[in-house]
Amino acid sequence: MSENKLPSHARVVIVGGGVMGVGLAYHLAHEGWTDVVLLEKGELTSGSTWHAAGQITHSTSSFGLGKCVDYNIGLYSGALEVETGQAVTWHGCGSFRLAYTEDEMDWLRHTLSVGRSLGFNIELVGPEKVAELHPFYNLDGVLGALYTPDDGHVDPTNVTMAMAAGARALGVKIVRRCRATNITQRPTGEWVVESEQGAITCEHVVNAGGSYARQMGEWSGLQLPMTSMTHHYFVTDPVPEFEGLDKELPVIRDDKKVSGYIRMEQKRGLIGIYEKANPNAVWLDECPWDYENWLFDADYDRVMPWLEESLNRMPIFAELGISRDVHGAISHPPDGNPLIGPAPGVRNYWCCCGTQIGIGWGPGLTRELARWMVHGSADISMREYDPRRFGSYATKDWQVTKAKEDYCLRHEIPFPHFNRLAGRPIKPSPLYDRLKDKGAVYEEVYGHERPRWFAKEGVEQRDHYSFKRNAVHDMVAGECKAVREAVGIMDISAFTKVEVAGPDAEALLNRLTANRLPQKVGGIALTHMLNRRGRIELETTVVKLDEGRYYLVCAAFFEQRLLDHLEQQRDGEDAEIILRSNDWAALSINGPAARDVMAACTDVDLSNAGFKWLTAQEIEVAGHKLWAFRMSYAGELGWELHIPRENTLAVYDALWAAGEVHGITDYGSFAMNSLRMEKGFKGAGELTNEVTLAEADVLRFARQDKEYLGKDKTLNTDLPWVCAYLEIEPDGVEDGHGGEAVMLNGQVVGSTASVAYGHTVSKILAFAYIKPYANQPGAEVEVIIAGKTRKGRILGEPAYDPQSLLPRTDATKVAAE
């Protein structure tokens, strides 16, 4: 069969021949799937890949992405060329990321801590080191830099062609000059990809369409949020000062002054700019199909402030001309992270698109996608990349608004919990205005607005961004104190709420959950759903509302994942899956006075005898019917109240009025996180697709006497790592943010997953995935926070109320202590 002859069937069809599509073909073949066909409408790399600048750096604060970057650099710097015999043109020149302010220095210190946990060759240096290795850069105002000597840049076309050669050698078929024209799914579940050369039927289809990906998704009725944004880089005339150099200068990333990067391009200079004003979106409806190797005319007016500053920073460029300008389109999803994984609502349609840094991120992410497709789970957490993290609220206009915001933030400091405000609110809860008037500072989760913390005592009603403690720390401390000593109320309407009902509802759920389902009406169980690899898909609370009727609650961003998992794992069961998230809101009320506040608003017996721990009842509060669940993520006496949206404000107002005598206080997700860490409750940062129940140390929620999906894999006791709970010595300044290295006897044994200050116990608390031998209660460890070593200690029990007496008894807090 000739190179361009289209077969009629394949296991996988990939549409798109840039670095992402070719990278996936290459990695699928390496994972054992070789019956793969890749279709490209033009020549390989003729979309966004060919005009990429091709830089890649270890300077990332993302633990998962760091693993990908490290793999990519190893691939580019030797492995790929050795395998395929094709040159990739790797320039291992290293790089610096500069800091002009203390906030930028804090960012670099945190990145250094994450890099240490990943074993990177990474160093925080002063301006003198930059000047030594890059004598031509104007370092006025520079405080320091992150030096990553193994970084570099690579020829994007050569890399892609080399991976294509590797894929072909393993049996993948690549068909060029064959434009796909439609993608539809048959009732059998197979996909049909129509093209200019005919149709091909496949089990799995992959959208790697780059700038065409969104419109390709529409063929199949999918809404894939991304927008094409244009980016400039400029190549100067030859630089005389470069002629005598015996080695290439490091790449400079100057986020503050240049908002981009500067490097050598042979003996010329290359300047890349992400302007921080007037970002340019193109092809809002459709990218023309006949575009190939397309560039736009340079818009010097738009980028001039940063271009002028780049010449100030590199004075040897100032008198040179621009020999080449590259102004091309790149895909930007609403949050800047690519779409890698299953498309929402369908089976075996995979996204491999929306990647704004394809050369820097692509091969590592496509390797993970290949593992996901072949084995059922990736080996890094895919939460940041899963296409199902967006819902139907991500309309086309909203996508453009968010993409422009993301472009302007490309070279801004990625502060912890940075709040992207454009295009909001989009899914406000019934309490949004009421709580905003009371100082609520909101975050967006799956479109929902959820309170983070409440601004009081003269603190401005906005986020205070910093890697260090700031005014928010004290606000959150007050909210935690109220929950622990009096009563707190939180709007938790953002939680995913799904009902499963019907004759086979129990059978379906029993087959998909590791724990025993509640047997009695009103029973509550915490459980996990796994994939076929035994890894954790999600954690959910299951409430038995009636015979054959169950109510599932989980984190907001798992909504589509839960719906897809239930639907796609259905095996003929007669059960209806009903989304309740849009119809129901929810409140959480916690604290020693919670029962008194509730009692003032309902006639129901709220005692232990009348309303047992981990049970649910349909009751009336302030005259409104709702479901009350006696449970507490804060570890106090408390209830969750799930309420029809239209009644939520009235219920909240009644509880608030009843609670004022008890000192009731609103609290948000920051306080909730601190409280759950004190109780040693694992959350989304720990329960990821990377780990089994055994590795996450939650096997107590799994049953040995039942069968469920993934059971054989999750019970494996040969563990590469385990989730440890530890305390870390505070310094009163910075508490950590996750991804930091954990060390034992001077050796890295793991990294933190979640870190938070426990205000009640006055300790920094963390979960960390570490080597099993290091997880010994009482063992002394070290944790690198902000680039400095801190003392740590493995804990054998929760830091607060280790016997969990407070949420389950009628005893007062004083008596319990």
PDB file of C-alpha atoms in Angstrom, residues 159-370:
ATOM      1  CA  VAL A 159      11.606  17.214  15.775  1.00  0.00           C
ATOM      2  CA  THR A 160       8.239  16.497  14.209  1.00  0.00           C
ATOM      3  CA  MET A 161       9.754  14.765  11.197  1.00  0.00           C
ATOM      4  CA  ALA A 162      11.940  12.631  13.437  1.00  0.00           C
ATOM      5  CA  MET A 163       8.941  11.520  15.509  1.00  0.00           C
ATOM      6  CA  ALA A 164       7.083  10.815  12.259  1.00  0.00           C
ATOM      7  CA  ALA A 165       9.976   8.612  11.146  1.00  0.00           C
ATOM      8  CA  GLY A 166       9.916   6.816  14.489  1.00  0.00           C
ATOM      9  CA  ALA A 167       6.160   6.275  14.214  1.00  0.00           C
ATOM     10  CA  ARG A 168       6.396   4.970  10.644  1.00  0.00           C
ATOM     11  CA  ALA A 169       9.181   2.572  11.622  1.00  0.00           C
ATOM     12  CA  LEU A 170       6.831   1.018  14.177  1.00  0.00           C
ATOM     13  CA  GLY A 171       3.956   0.650  11.715  1.00  0.00           C
ATOM     14  CA  VAL A 172       1.990   3.917  11.883  1.00  0.00           C
ATOM     15  CA  LYS A 173       0.621   5.138   8.551  1.00  0.00           C
ATOM     16  CA  ILE A 174       0.814   8.876   7.802  1.00  0.00           C
ATOM     17  CA  VAL A 175      -1.302  10.196   4.949  1.00  0.00           C
ATOM     18  CA  ARG A 176      -0.448  13.706   3.769  1.00  0.00           C
ATOM     19  CA  ARG A 177      -2.492  15.973   1.515  1.00  0.00           C
ATOM     20  CA  CYS A 178      -5.665  14.375   2.795  1.00  0.00           C
ATOM     21  CA  ARG A 179      -8.037  16.789   4.477  1.00  0.00           C
ATOM     22  CA  ALA A 180     -10.634  15.374   6.862  1.00  0.00           C
ATOM     23  CA  THR A 181     -14.086  16.784   6.127  1.00  0.00           C
ATOM     24  CA  ASN A 182     -16.278  15.234   8.824  1.00  0.00           C
ATOM     25  CA  ILE A 183     -16.174  13.045  11.921  1.00  0.00           C
ATOM     26  CA  THR A 184     -19.293  11.159  13.004  1.00  0.00           C
ATOM     27  CA  GLN A 185     -20.076   8.270  15.313  1.00  0.00           C
ATOM     28  CA  ARG A 186     -22.080   5.230  14.312  1.00  0.00           C
ATOM     29  CA  PRO A 187     -24.673   3.670  16.646  1.00  0.00           C
ATOM     30  CA  THR A 188     -22.165   0.841  17.152  1.00  0.00           C
ATOM     31  CA  GLY A 189     -19.764   3.335  18.755  1.00  0.00           C
ATOM     32  CA  GLU A 190     -17.276   3.283  15.875  1.00  0.00           C
ATOM     33  CA  TRP A 191     -16.116   6.584  14.422  1.00  0.00           C
ATOM     34  CA  VAL A 192     -16.138   7.456  10.740  1.00  0.00           C
ATOM     35  CA  VAL A 193     -13.652  10.020   9.495  1.00  0.00           C
ATOM     36  CA  GLU A 194     -14.568  11.334   6.078  1.00  0.00           C
ATOM     37  CA  SER A 195     -11.816  12.826   3.965  1.00  0.00           C
ATOM     38  CA  GLU A 196     -10.931  14.011   0.496  1.00  0.00           C
ATOM     39  CA  GLN A 197      -9.715  10.466  -0.244  1.00  0.00           C
ATOM     40  CA  GLY A 198     -12.710   8.656   1.206  1.00  0.00           C
ATOM     41  CA  ALA A 199     -13.867   7.437   4.601  1.00  0.00           C
ATOM     42  CA  ILE A 200     -12.023   5.480   7.267  1.00  0.00           C
ATOM     43  CA  THR A 201     -13.701   3.691  10.173  1.00  0.00           C
ATOM     44  CA  CYS A 202     -11.951   3.499  13.532  1.00  0.00           C
ATOM     45  CA  GLU A 203     -12.410   2.626  17.182  1.00  0.00           C
ATOM     46  CA  HIS A 204     -10.696   5.792  18.444  1.00  0.00           C
ATOM     47  CA  VAL A 205     -10.525   9.209  16.807  1.00  0.00           C
ATOM     48  CA  VAL A 206      -8.168  11.990  17.884  1.00  0.00           C
ATOM     49  CA  ASN A 207      -8.623  15.699  17.238  1.00  0.00           C
ATOM     50  CA  ALA A 208      -5.119  17.119  16.837  1.00  0.00           C
ATOM     51  CA  GLY A 209      -6.318  19.890  14.574  1.00  0.00           C
ATOM     52  CA  GLY A 210      -4.439  22.848  16.080  1.00  0.00           C
ATOM     53  CA  SER A 211      -6.138  26.035  14.908  1.00  0.00           C
ATOM     54  CA  TYR A 212      -8.810  23.882  13.239  1.00  0.00           C
ATOM     55  CA  ALA A 213      -9.572  21.818  16.345  1.00  0.00           C
ATOM     56  CA  ARG A 214     -12.552  23.840  17.547  1.00  0.00           C
ATOM     57  CA  GLN A 215     -14.360  23.754  14.205  1.00  0.00           C
ATOM     58  CA  MET A 216     -13.507  20.083  13.790  1.00  0.00           C
ATOM     59  CA  GLY A 217     -15.156  19.438  17.141  1.00  0.00           C
ATOM     60  CA  GLU A 218     -18.342  21.034  15.864  1.00  0.00           C
ATOM     61  CA  TRP A 219     -18.598  18.301  13.206  1.00  0.00           C
ATOM     62  CA  SER A 220     -19.297  15.882  16.062  1.00  0.00           C
ATOM     63  CA  GLY A 221     -21.469  18.237  18.098  1.00  0.00           C
ATOM     64  CA  LEU A 222     -18.642  19.016  20.535  1.00  0.00           C
ATOM     65  CA  GLN A 223     -17.783  22.339  22.126  1.00  0.00           C
ATOM     66  CA  LEU A 224     -14.000  22.406  22.490  1.00  0.00           C
ATOM     67  CA  PRO A 225     -12.998  25.742  24.013  1.00  0.00           C
ATOM     68  CA  MET A 226      -9.971  27.400  22.430  1.00  0.00           C
ATOM     69  CA  THR A 227      -9.219  30.533  20.439  1.00  0.00           C
ATOM     70  CA  SER A 228      -6.404  31.327  18.010  1.00  0.00           C
ATOM     71  CA  MET A 229      -4.251  34.204  19.257  1.00  0.00           C
ATOM     72  CA  THR A 230      -1.422  35.733  17.263  1.00  0.00           C
ATOM     73  CA  HIS A 231       2.128  35.990  18.637  1.00  0.00           C
ATOM     74  CA  HIS A 232       5.193  37.792  17.256  1.00  0.00           C
ATOM     75  CA  TYR A 233       8.837  37.011  17.217  1.00  0.00           C
ATOM     76  CA  PHE A 234      11.476  38.934  15.317  1.00  0.00           C
ATOM     77  CA  VAL A 235      14.856  37.915  13.901  1.00  0.00           C
ATOM     78  CA  THR A 236      17.483  40.651  13.632  1.00  0.00           C
ATOM     79  CA  ASP A 237      20.207  41.210  11.089  1.00  0.00           C
ATOM     80  CA  PRO A 238      23.494  39.427  11.884  1.00  0.00           C
ATOM     81  CA  VAL A 239      24.956  40.570  15.208  1.00  0.00           C
ATOM     82  CA  PRO A 240      28.672  41.400  14.939  1.00  0.00           C
ATOM     83  CA  GLU A 241      29.254  40.595  18.610  1.00  0.00           C
ATOM     84  CA  PHE A 242      28.023  37.046  18.003  1.00  0.00           C
ATOM     85  CA  GLU A 243      30.594  36.279  15.332  1.00  0.00           C
ATOM     86  CA  GLY A 244      33.435  35.529  17.749  1.00  0.00           C
ATOM     87  CA  LEU A 245      31.466  33.430  20.230  1.00  0.00           C
ATOM     88  CA  ASP A 246      32.563  29.832  20.637  1.00  0.00           C
ATOM     89  CA  LYS A 247      29.293  28.753  22.216  1.00  0.00           C
ATOM     90  CA  GLU A 248      25.678  29.858  22.146  1.00  0.00           C
ATOM     91  CA  LEU A 249      24.391  32.310  24.727  1.00  0.00           C
ATOM     92  CA  PRO A 250      21.665  31.115  27.127  1.00  0.00           C
ATOM     93  CA  VAL A 251      18.063  31.984  26.353  1.00  0.00           C
ATOM     94  CA  ILE A 252      16.846  34.925  28.450  1.00  0.00           C
ATOM     95  CA  ARG A 253      13.263  34.934  29.698  1.00  0.00           C
ATOM     96  CA  ASP A 254      12.444  38.453  30.827  1.00  0.00           C
ATOM     97  CA  ASP A 255       8.834  38.428  31.976  1.00  0.00           C
ATOM     98  CA  LYS A 256       8.706  41.943  33.383  1.00  0.00           C
ATOM     99  CA  LYS A 257      10.520  44.134  30.870  1.00  0.00           C
ATOM    100  CA  VAL A 258      10.273  42.256  27.564  1.00  0.00           C
ATOM    101  CA  SER A 259       7.230  40.107  28.343  1.00  0.00           C
ATOM    102  CA  GLY A 260       8.923  37.370  26.406  1.00  0.00           C
ATOM    103  CA  TYR A 261      12.279  35.900  25.486  1.00  0.00           C
ATOM    104  CA  ILE A 262      15.525  36.783  23.734  1.00  0.00           C
ATOM    105  CA  ARG A 263      18.037  34.323  22.291  1.00  0.00           C
ATOM    106  CA  MET A 264      20.500  33.704  19.509  1.00  0.00           C
ATOM    107  CA  GLU A 265      19.279  32.419  16.151  1.00  0.00           C
ATOM    108  CA  GLN A 266      22.565  31.277  14.670  1.00  0.00           C
ATOM    109  CA  LYS A 267      24.463  34.593  14.492  1.00  0.00           C
ATOM    110  CA  ARG A 268      21.320  36.704  14.668  1.00  0.00           C
ATOM    111  CA  GLY A 269      19.107  37.763  17.529  1.00  0.00           C
ATOM    112  CA  LEU A 270      15.580  36.461  18.151  1.00  0.00           C
ATOM    113  CA  ILE A 271      13.036  38.433  20.193  1.00  0.00           C
ATOM    114  CA  GLY A 272       9.679  36.951  21.152  1.00  0.00           C
ATOM    115  CA  ILE A 273       6.937  39.108  22.676  1.00  0.00           C
ATOM    116  CA  TYR A 274       3.636  38.386  24.430  1.00  0.00           C
ATOM    117  CA  GLU A 275       2.257  41.879  24.652  1.00  0.00           C
ATOM    118  CA  LYS A 276       0.256  42.721  27.762  1.00  0.00           C
ATOM    119  CA  ALA A 277      -2.330  44.900  25.998  1.00  0.00           C
ATOM    120  CA  ASN A 278      -4.613  44.633  22.953  1.00  0.00           C
ATOM    121  CA  PRO A 279      -4.171  40.902  22.353  1.00  0.00           C
ATOM    122  CA  ASN A 280      -5.227  39.781  18.892  1.00  0.00           C
ATOM    123  CA  ALA A 281      -7.685  36.913  18.355  1.00  0.00           C
ATOM    124  CA  VAL A 282      -8.253  35.564  14.839  1.00  0.00           C
ATOM    125  CA  TRP A 283     -10.495  33.081  13.050  1.00  0.00           C
ATOM    126  CA  LEU A 284     -13.248  33.474  15.646  1.00  0.00           C
ATOM    127  CA  ASP A 285     -15.656  31.427  13.557  1.00  0.00           C
ATOM    128  CA  GLU A 286     -13.484  29.339  11.271  1.00  0.00           C
ATOM    129  CA  CYS A 287      -9.877  29.004  10.197  1.00  0.00           C
ATOM    130  CA  PRO A 288      -9.828  28.858   6.374  1.00  0.00           C
ATOM    131  CA  TRP A 289      -9.102  25.338   5.167  1.00  0.00           C
ATOM    132  CA  ASP A 290      -6.748  26.427   2.416  1.00  0.00           C
ATOM    133  CA  TYR A 291      -4.309  28.130   4.826  1.00  0.00           C
ATOM    134  CA  GLU A 292      -0.916  26.468   4.952  1.00  0.00           C
ATOM    135  CA  ASN A 293       2.302  27.854   6.456  1.00  0.00           C
ATOM    136  CA  TRP A 294       0.265  30.984   7.085  1.00  0.00           C
ATOM    137  CA  LEU A 295       1.608  34.146   8.710  1.00  0.00           C
ATOM    138  CA  PHE A 296       0.093  37.579   9.346  1.00  0.00           C
ATOM    139  CA  ASP A 297       1.698  40.919   8.654  1.00  0.00           C
ATOM    140  CA  ALA A 298       3.601  42.242  11.644  1.00  0.00           C
ATOM    141  CA  ASP A 299       1.711  44.693  13.855  1.00  0.00           C
ATOM    142  CA  TYR A 300       4.547  46.824  15.185  1.00  0.00           C
ATOM    143  CA  ASP A 301       2.225  49.318  16.856  1.00  0.00           C
ATOM    144  CA  ARG A 302       0.787  46.614  19.076  1.00  0.00           C
ATOM    145  CA  VAL A 303       4.114  45.272  20.313  1.00  0.00           C
ATOM    146  CA  MET A 304       6.259  48.395  20.141  1.00  0.00           C
ATOM    147  CA  PRO A 305       6.561  49.160  23.906  1.00  0.00           C
ATOM    148  CA  TRP A 306       8.006  45.701  24.569  1.00  0.00           C
ATOM    149  CA  LEU A 307      10.067  45.629  21.389  1.00  0.00           C
ATOM    150  CA  GLU A 308      11.668  48.942  22.351  1.00  0.00           C
ATOM    151  CA  GLU A 309      12.444  47.606  25.821  1.00  0.00           C
ATOM    152  CA  SER A 310      13.997  44.482  24.325  1.00  0.00           C
ATOM    153  CA  LEU A 311      16.437  46.721  22.424  1.00  0.00           C
ATOM    154  CA  ASN A 312      17.175  48.526  25.676  1.00  0.00           C
ATOM    155  CA  ARG A 313      17.887  45.187  27.338  1.00  0.00           C
ATOM    156  CA  MET A 314      20.037  44.004  24.408  1.00  0.00           C
ATOM    157  CA  PRO A 315      21.792  47.221  23.302  1.00  0.00           C
ATOM    158  CA  ILE A 316      23.791  45.338  20.651  1.00  0.00           C
ATOM    159  CA  PHE A 317      20.505  44.875  18.753  1.00  0.00           C
ATOM    160  CA  ALA A 318      19.564  48.562  18.844  1.00  0.00           C
ATOM    161  CA  GLU A 319      21.154  49.625  15.558  1.00  0.00           C
ATOM    162  CA  LEU A 320      20.314  46.463  13.664  1.00  0.00           C
ATOM    163  CA  GLY A 321      17.454  45.916  11.276  1.00  0.00           C
ATOM    164  CA  ILE A 322      14.767  43.247  11.483  1.00  0.00           C
ATOM    165  CA  SER A 323      15.457  40.644   8.818  1.00  0.00           C
ATOM    166  CA  ARG A 324      12.388  38.521   9.506  1.00  0.00           C
ATOM    167  CA  ASP A 325       9.149  38.915  11.416  1.00  0.00           C
ATOM    168  CA  VAL A 326       7.028  35.914  12.346  1.00  0.00           C
ATOM    169  CA  HIS A 327       3.444  36.682  13.325  1.00  0.00           C
ATOM    170  CA  GLY A 328       1.518  33.431  13.567  1.00  0.00           C
ATOM    171  CA  ALA A 329      -1.546  32.013  15.264  1.00  0.00           C
ATOM    172  CA  ILE A 330      -1.418  29.758  18.310  1.00  0.00           C
ATOM    173  CA  SER A 331      -4.312  28.044  20.130  1.00  0.00           C
ATOM    174  CA  HIS A 332      -5.175  29.324  23.601  1.00  0.00           C
ATOM    175  CA  PRO A 333      -7.752  27.524  25.775  1.00  0.00           C
ATOM    176  CA  PRO A 334      -9.554  29.666  28.368  1.00  0.00           C
ATOM    177  CA  ASP A 335      -7.097  28.827  31.170  1.00  0.00           C
ATOM    178  CA  GLY A 336      -3.969  28.432  29.059  1.00  0.00           C
ATOM    179  CA  ASN A 337      -3.659  24.667  29.538  1.00  0.00           C
ATOM    180  CA  PRO A 338      -4.048  22.333  26.560  1.00  0.00           C
ATOM    181  CA  LEU A 339      -6.965  19.976  26.000  1.00  0.00           C
ATOM    182  CA  ILE A 340      -5.488  16.510  26.448  1.00  0.00           C
ATOM    183  CA  GLY A 341      -7.859  13.621  27.071  1.00  0.00           C
ATOM    184  CA  PRO A 342     -11.421  12.450  26.394  1.00  0.00           C
ATOM    185  CA  ALA A 343     -13.909  14.821  24.828  1.00  0.00           C
ATOM    186  CA  PRO A 344     -16.979  15.369  27.035  1.00  0.00           C
ATOM    187  CA  GLY A 345     -20.059  13.233  26.597  1.00  0.00           C
ATOM    188  CA  VAL A 346     -18.739  10.738  24.017  1.00  0.00           C
ATOM    189  CA  ARG A 347     -16.676   7.574  24.029  1.00  0.00           C
ATOM    190  CA  ASN A 348     -13.301   7.212  22.301  1.00  0.00           C
ATOM    191  CA  TYR A 349     -13.069  10.748  20.917  1.00  0.00           C
ATOM    192  CA  TRP A 350      -9.796  12.174  22.218  1.00  0.00           C
ATOM    193  CA  CYS A 351      -8.532  15.743  22.272  1.00  0.00           C
ATOM    194  CA  CYS A 352      -4.882  16.479  21.572  1.00  0.00           C
ATOM    195  CA  CYS A 353      -5.161  20.181  20.890  1.00  0.00           C
ATOM    196  CA  GLY A 354      -5.325  23.673  22.362  1.00  0.00           C
ATOM    197  CA  THR A 355      -1.577  23.627  23.017  1.00  0.00           C
ATOM    198  CA  GLN A 356       0.008  27.070  23.061  1.00  0.00           C
ATOM    199  CA  ILE A 357       3.537  25.700  23.638  1.00  0.00           C
ATOM    200  CA  GLY A 358       3.608  22.585  21.486  1.00  0.00           C
ATOM    201  CA  ILE A 359       7.372  22.108  21.297  1.00  0.00           C
ATOM    202  CA  GLY A 360       7.885  22.747  25.003  1.00  0.00           C
ATOM    203  CA  TRP A 361       4.983  20.626  26.236  1.00  0.00           C
ATOM    204  CA  GLY A 362       3.889  18.378  23.365  1.00  0.00           C
ATOM    205  CA  PRO A 363       5.842  15.105  23.433  1.00  0.00           C
ATOM    206  CA  GLY A 364       5.487  14.616  27.183  1.00  0.00           C
ATOM    207  CA  LEU A 365       1.766  15.327  27.114  1.00  0.00           C
ATOM    208  CA  THR A 366       1.196  13.108  24.068  1.00  0.00           C
ATOM    209  CA  ARG A 367       3.065  10.303  25.833  1.00  0.00           C
ATOM    210  CA  GLU A 368       0.614  10.652  28.722  1.00  0.00           C
ATOM    211  CA  LEU A 369      -2.349  10.718  26.350  1.00  0.00           C
ATOM    212  CA  ALA A 370      -1.072   7.563  24.666  1.00  0.00           C
TER     213      ALA A 370
END
